[in-house]
mmCIF file of C-alpha atoms in Angstrom:
data_model
loop_
_atom_site.group_PDB
_atom_site.id
_atom_site.type_symbol
_atom_site.label_atom_id
_atom_site.label_comp_id
_atom_site.label_asym_id
_atom_site.label_seq_id
_atom_site.Cartn_x
_atom_site.Cartn_y
_atom_site.Cartn_z
ATOM 1 C CA UNK E 1 109.239 85.719 102.748
ATOM 2 C CA UNK E 2 109.648 89.459 103.102
ATOM 3 C CA UNK E 3 108.216 91.647 105.832
ATOM 4 C CA UNK E 4 105.689 93.174 103.433
ATOM 5 C CA UNK E 5 102.134 93.208 104.693
ATOM 6 C CA UNK E 6 99.881 90.566 103.208
ATOM 7 C CA UNK E 7 96.470 91.669 101.991
ATOM 8 C CA UNK E 8 93.726 90.349 104.239
ATOM 9 C CA UNK E 9 91.040 88.532 102.334
ATOM 10 C CA UNK E 10 87.921 90.662 102.115
ATOM 11 C CA UNK E 11 89.616 94.000 102.692
ATOM 12 C CA UNK E 12 89.437 96.354 99.764
ATOM 13 C CA UNK E 13 86.508 94.492 98.243
ATOM 14 C CA UNK E 14 83.345 95.970 96.807
ATOM 15 C CA UNK E 15 80.818 98.093 98.676
ATOM 16 C CA UNK E 16 79.232 95.023 100.259
ATOM 17 C CA UNK E 17 82.589 93.947 101.695
ATOM 18 C CA UNK E 18 82.655 90.927 99.392
ATOM 19 C CA UNK E 19 86.145 90.241 98.162
ATOM 20 C CA UNK E 20 85.782 87.180 96.085
ATOM 21 C CA UNK E 21 82.943 85.251 94.547
ATOM 22 C CA UNK E 22 82.797 81.560 95.226
ATOM 23 C CA UNK E 23 85.052 79.629 92.901
ATOM 24 C CA UNK E 24 81.999 77.855 91.498
ATOM 25 C CA UNK E 25 79.957 80.999 90.836
ATOM 26 C CA UNK E 26 82.311 83.184 88.802
ATOM 27 C CA UNK E 27 85.935 83.244 87.731
ATOM 28 C CA UNK E 28 88.273 85.208 89.984
ATOM 29 C CA UNK E 29 89.898 88.307 88.560
ATOM 30 C CA UNK E 30 93.664 88.824 88.895
ATOM 31 C CA UNK E 31 93.465 90.867 92.105
ATOM 32 C CA UNK E 32 91.086 88.416 93.798
ATOM 33 C CA UNK E 33 93.294 85.485 92.837
ATOM 34 C CA UNK E 34 96.390 87.281 94.155
ATOM 35 C CA UNK E 35 94.670 88.079 97.475
ATOM 36 C CA UNK E 36 93.461 84.507 97.904
ATOM 37 C CA UNK E 37 96.855 83.096 96.975
ATOM 38 C CA UNK E 38 98.486 85.110 99.781
ATOM 39 C CA UNK E 39 96.132 83.640 102.369
ATOM 40 C CA UNK E 40 96.497 80.113 100.992
ATOM 41 C CA UNK E 41 100.275 80.583 100.940
ATOM 42 C CA UNK E 42 100.149 81.356 104.659
ATOM 43 C CA UNK E 43 98.190 78.113 105.112
ATOM 44 C CA UNK E 44 100.524 76.153 102.856
ATOM 45 C CA UNK E 45 102.866 75.047 105.613
ATOM 46 C CA UNK E 46 102.148 72.121 107.961
ATOM 47 C CA UNK E 47 103.460 74.003 111.012
ATOM 48 C CA UNK E 48 101.200 76.975 110.303
ATOM 49 C CA UNK E 49 98.209 74.702 109.724
ATOM 50 C CA UNK E 50 98.858 73.008 113.061
ATOM 51 C CA UNK E 51 99.268 76.351 114.813
ATOM 52 C CA UNK E 52 96.013 77.645 113.314
ATOM 53 C CA UNK E 53 94.231 74.457 114.360
ATOM 54 C CA UNK E 54 95.626 74.651 117.888
ATOM 55 C CA UNK E 55 94.526 78.278 118.215
ATOM 56 C CA UNK E 56 91.091 77.762 116.642
ATOM 57 C CA UNK E 57 90.239 74.687 118.700
ATOM 58 C CA UNK E 58 91.398 76.076 122.032
ATOM 59 C CA UNK E 59 88.755 76.184 124.737
ATOM 60 C CA UNK E 60 88.128 79.802 125.655
ATOM 61 C CA UNK E 61 89.028 81.018 122.181
ATOM 62 C CA UNK E 62 92.606 82.082 122.831
ATOM 63 C CA UNK E 63 95.941 80.518 123.621
ATOM 64 C CA UNK E 64 99.228 81.743 125.057
ATOM 65 C CA UNK E 65 102.309 81.349 122.889
ATOM 66 C CA UNK E 66 103.861 79.558 125.873
ATOM 67 C CA UNK E 67 101.323 76.746 125.292
ATOM 68 C CA UNK E 68 102.005 76.539 121.542
ATOM 69 C CA UNK E 69 105.793 76.325 121.455
ATOM 70 C CA UNK E 70 106.229 73.007 123.347
ATOM 71 C CA UNK E 71 104.093 71.185 120.758
ATOM 72 C CA UNK E 72 106.840 71.620 118.143
ATOM 73 C CA UNK E 73 110.469 70.671 117.841
ATOM 74 C CA UNK E 74 111.207 74.179 116.619
ATOM 75 C CA UNK E 75 112.803 77.189 118.270
ATOM 76 C CA UNK E 76 110.652 79.912 119.785
ATOM 77 C CA UNK E 77 111.775 82.438 117.112
ATOM 78 C CA UNK E 78 110.671 80.022 114.368
ATOM 79 C CA UNK E 79 107.256 79.578 115.986
ATOM 80 C CA UNK E 80 106.975 83.372 116.307
ATOM 81 C CA UNK E 81 107.791 83.740 112.610
ATOM 82 C CA UNK E 82 105.024 81.307 111.642
ATOM 83 C CA UNK E 83 102.564 83.120 113.920
ATOM 84 C CA UNK E 84 103.571 86.431 112.336
ATOM 85 C CA UNK E 85 102.761 85.073 108.860
ATOM 86 C CA UNK E 86 99.351 83.864 110.047
ATOM 87 C CA UNK E 87 98.707 87.326 111.546
ATOM 88 C CA UNK E 88 99.777 89.104 108.352
ATOM 89 C CA UNK E 89 97.348 86.929 106.403
ATOM 90 C CA UNK E 90 94.552 88.004 108.756
ATOM 91 C CA UNK E 91 93.897 84.491 110.051
ATOM 92 C CA UNK E 92 94.793 85.191 113.684
ATOM 93 C CA UNK E 93 95.284 88.201 115.934
ATOM 94 C CA UNK E 94 97.091 88.664 119.215
ATOM 95 C CA UNK E 95 97.606 90.752 122.317
ATOM 96 C CA UNK E 96 100.616 91.070 124.597
ATOM 97 C CA UNK E 97 99.862 90.603 128.299
ATOM 98 C CA UNK E 98 102.963 91.177 130.352
ATOM 99 C CA UNK E 99 105.693 88.952 128.947
ATOM 100 C CA UNK E 100 103.319 86.600 127.088
ATOM 101 C CA UNK E 101 101.407 86.966 123.828
ATOM 102 C CA UNK E 102 97.915 85.493 123.459
ATOM 103 C CA UNK E 103 96.515 84.484 120.059
ATOM 104 C CA UNK E 104 92.982 83.928 118.761
ATOM 105 C CA UNK E 105 91.334 83.066 115.455
ATOM 106 C CA UNK E 106 89.845 85.785 113.237
ATOM 107 C CA UNK E 107 86.669 83.935 112.225
ATOM 108 C CA UNK E 108 85.698 86.478 109.561
ATOM 109 C CA UNK E 109 88.729 85.467 107.498
ATOM 110 C CA UNK E 110 88.123 81.738 107.787
ATOM 111 C CA UNK E 111 84.424 82.329 107.035
ATOM 112 C CA UNK E 112 85.406 84.191 103.842
ATOM 113 C CA UNK E 113 87.705 81.334 102.849
ATOM 114 C CA UNK E 114 84.920 78.843 103.460
ATOM 115 C CA UNK E 115 82.570 80.965 101.357
ATOM 116 C CA UNK E 116 84.988 81.019 98.457
ATOM 117 C CA UNK E 117 85.332 77.226 98.556
ATOM 118 C CA UNK E 118 81.689 76.360 99.208
ATOM 119 C CA UNK E 119 79.351 75.271 96.456
ATOM 120 C CA UNK E 120 76.408 77.680 96.228
ATOM 121 C CA UNK E 121 73.177 76.550 97.910
ATOM 122 C CA UNK E 122 70.930 74.753 95.471
ATOM 123 C CA UNK E 123 73.717 74.100 92.985
ATOM 124 C CA UNK E 124 73.611 70.553 91.710
ATOM 125 C CA UNK E 125 76.590 68.394 92.608
ATOM 126 C CA UNK E 126 78.960 67.832 89.739
ATOM 127 C CA UNK E 127 78.539 64.077 90.073
ATOM 128 C CA UNK E 128 82.280 63.566 89.799
ATOM 129 C CA UNK E 129 84.901 63.773 92.484
ATOM 130 C CA UNK E 130 87.955 62.481 90.613
ATOM 131 C CA UNK E 131 88.788 62.318 86.922
ATOM 132 C CA UNK E 132 87.865 59.039 85.304
ATOM 133 C CA UNK E 133 90.846 56.951 84.214
ATOM 134 C CA UNK E 134 91.545 56.906 80.516
ATOM 135 C CA UNK E 135 90.317 53.733 78.851
ATOM 136 C CA UNK E 136 93.068 51.220 78.176
ATOM 137 C CA UNK E 137 92.955 48.991 75.176
ATOM 138 C CA UNK E 138 93.766 45.355 75.623
ATOM 139 C CA UNK E 139 96.821 44.656 73.435
ATOM 140 C CA UNK E 140 95.519 41.155 72.689
ATOM 141 C CA UNK E 141 92.340 42.545 71.072
ATOM 142 C CA UNK E 142 93.982 45.339 69.058
#
């Protein structure tokens, strides 16, 4: 992945600050889909998902990178790279304090993601969660 800045979901949206409608309320346009894809791409790695979970669930709301690195069998530069991608996607932010960097969740971004994926209030459930299997004919009765 290049060093180009990822677009943070919800930035550059309409006047109300709404970037994307819920997936079940209206189709996404090309720009909205591209913005969402960048955030989901940042989440599309198991290490980054674990890092985000560790940061988000931390008591006190923030965690030192020194507490994150030992949880993985990866080098510190690799962990820093994953954290950088999460920051570029707007999912986390950080602050350097002396020699250590502290990270915290950006709840506005995860709230926007949840809003995009949430069924609108009052919308009836689809009634289906998985596609029904295609009917199979019994060869003996054909």
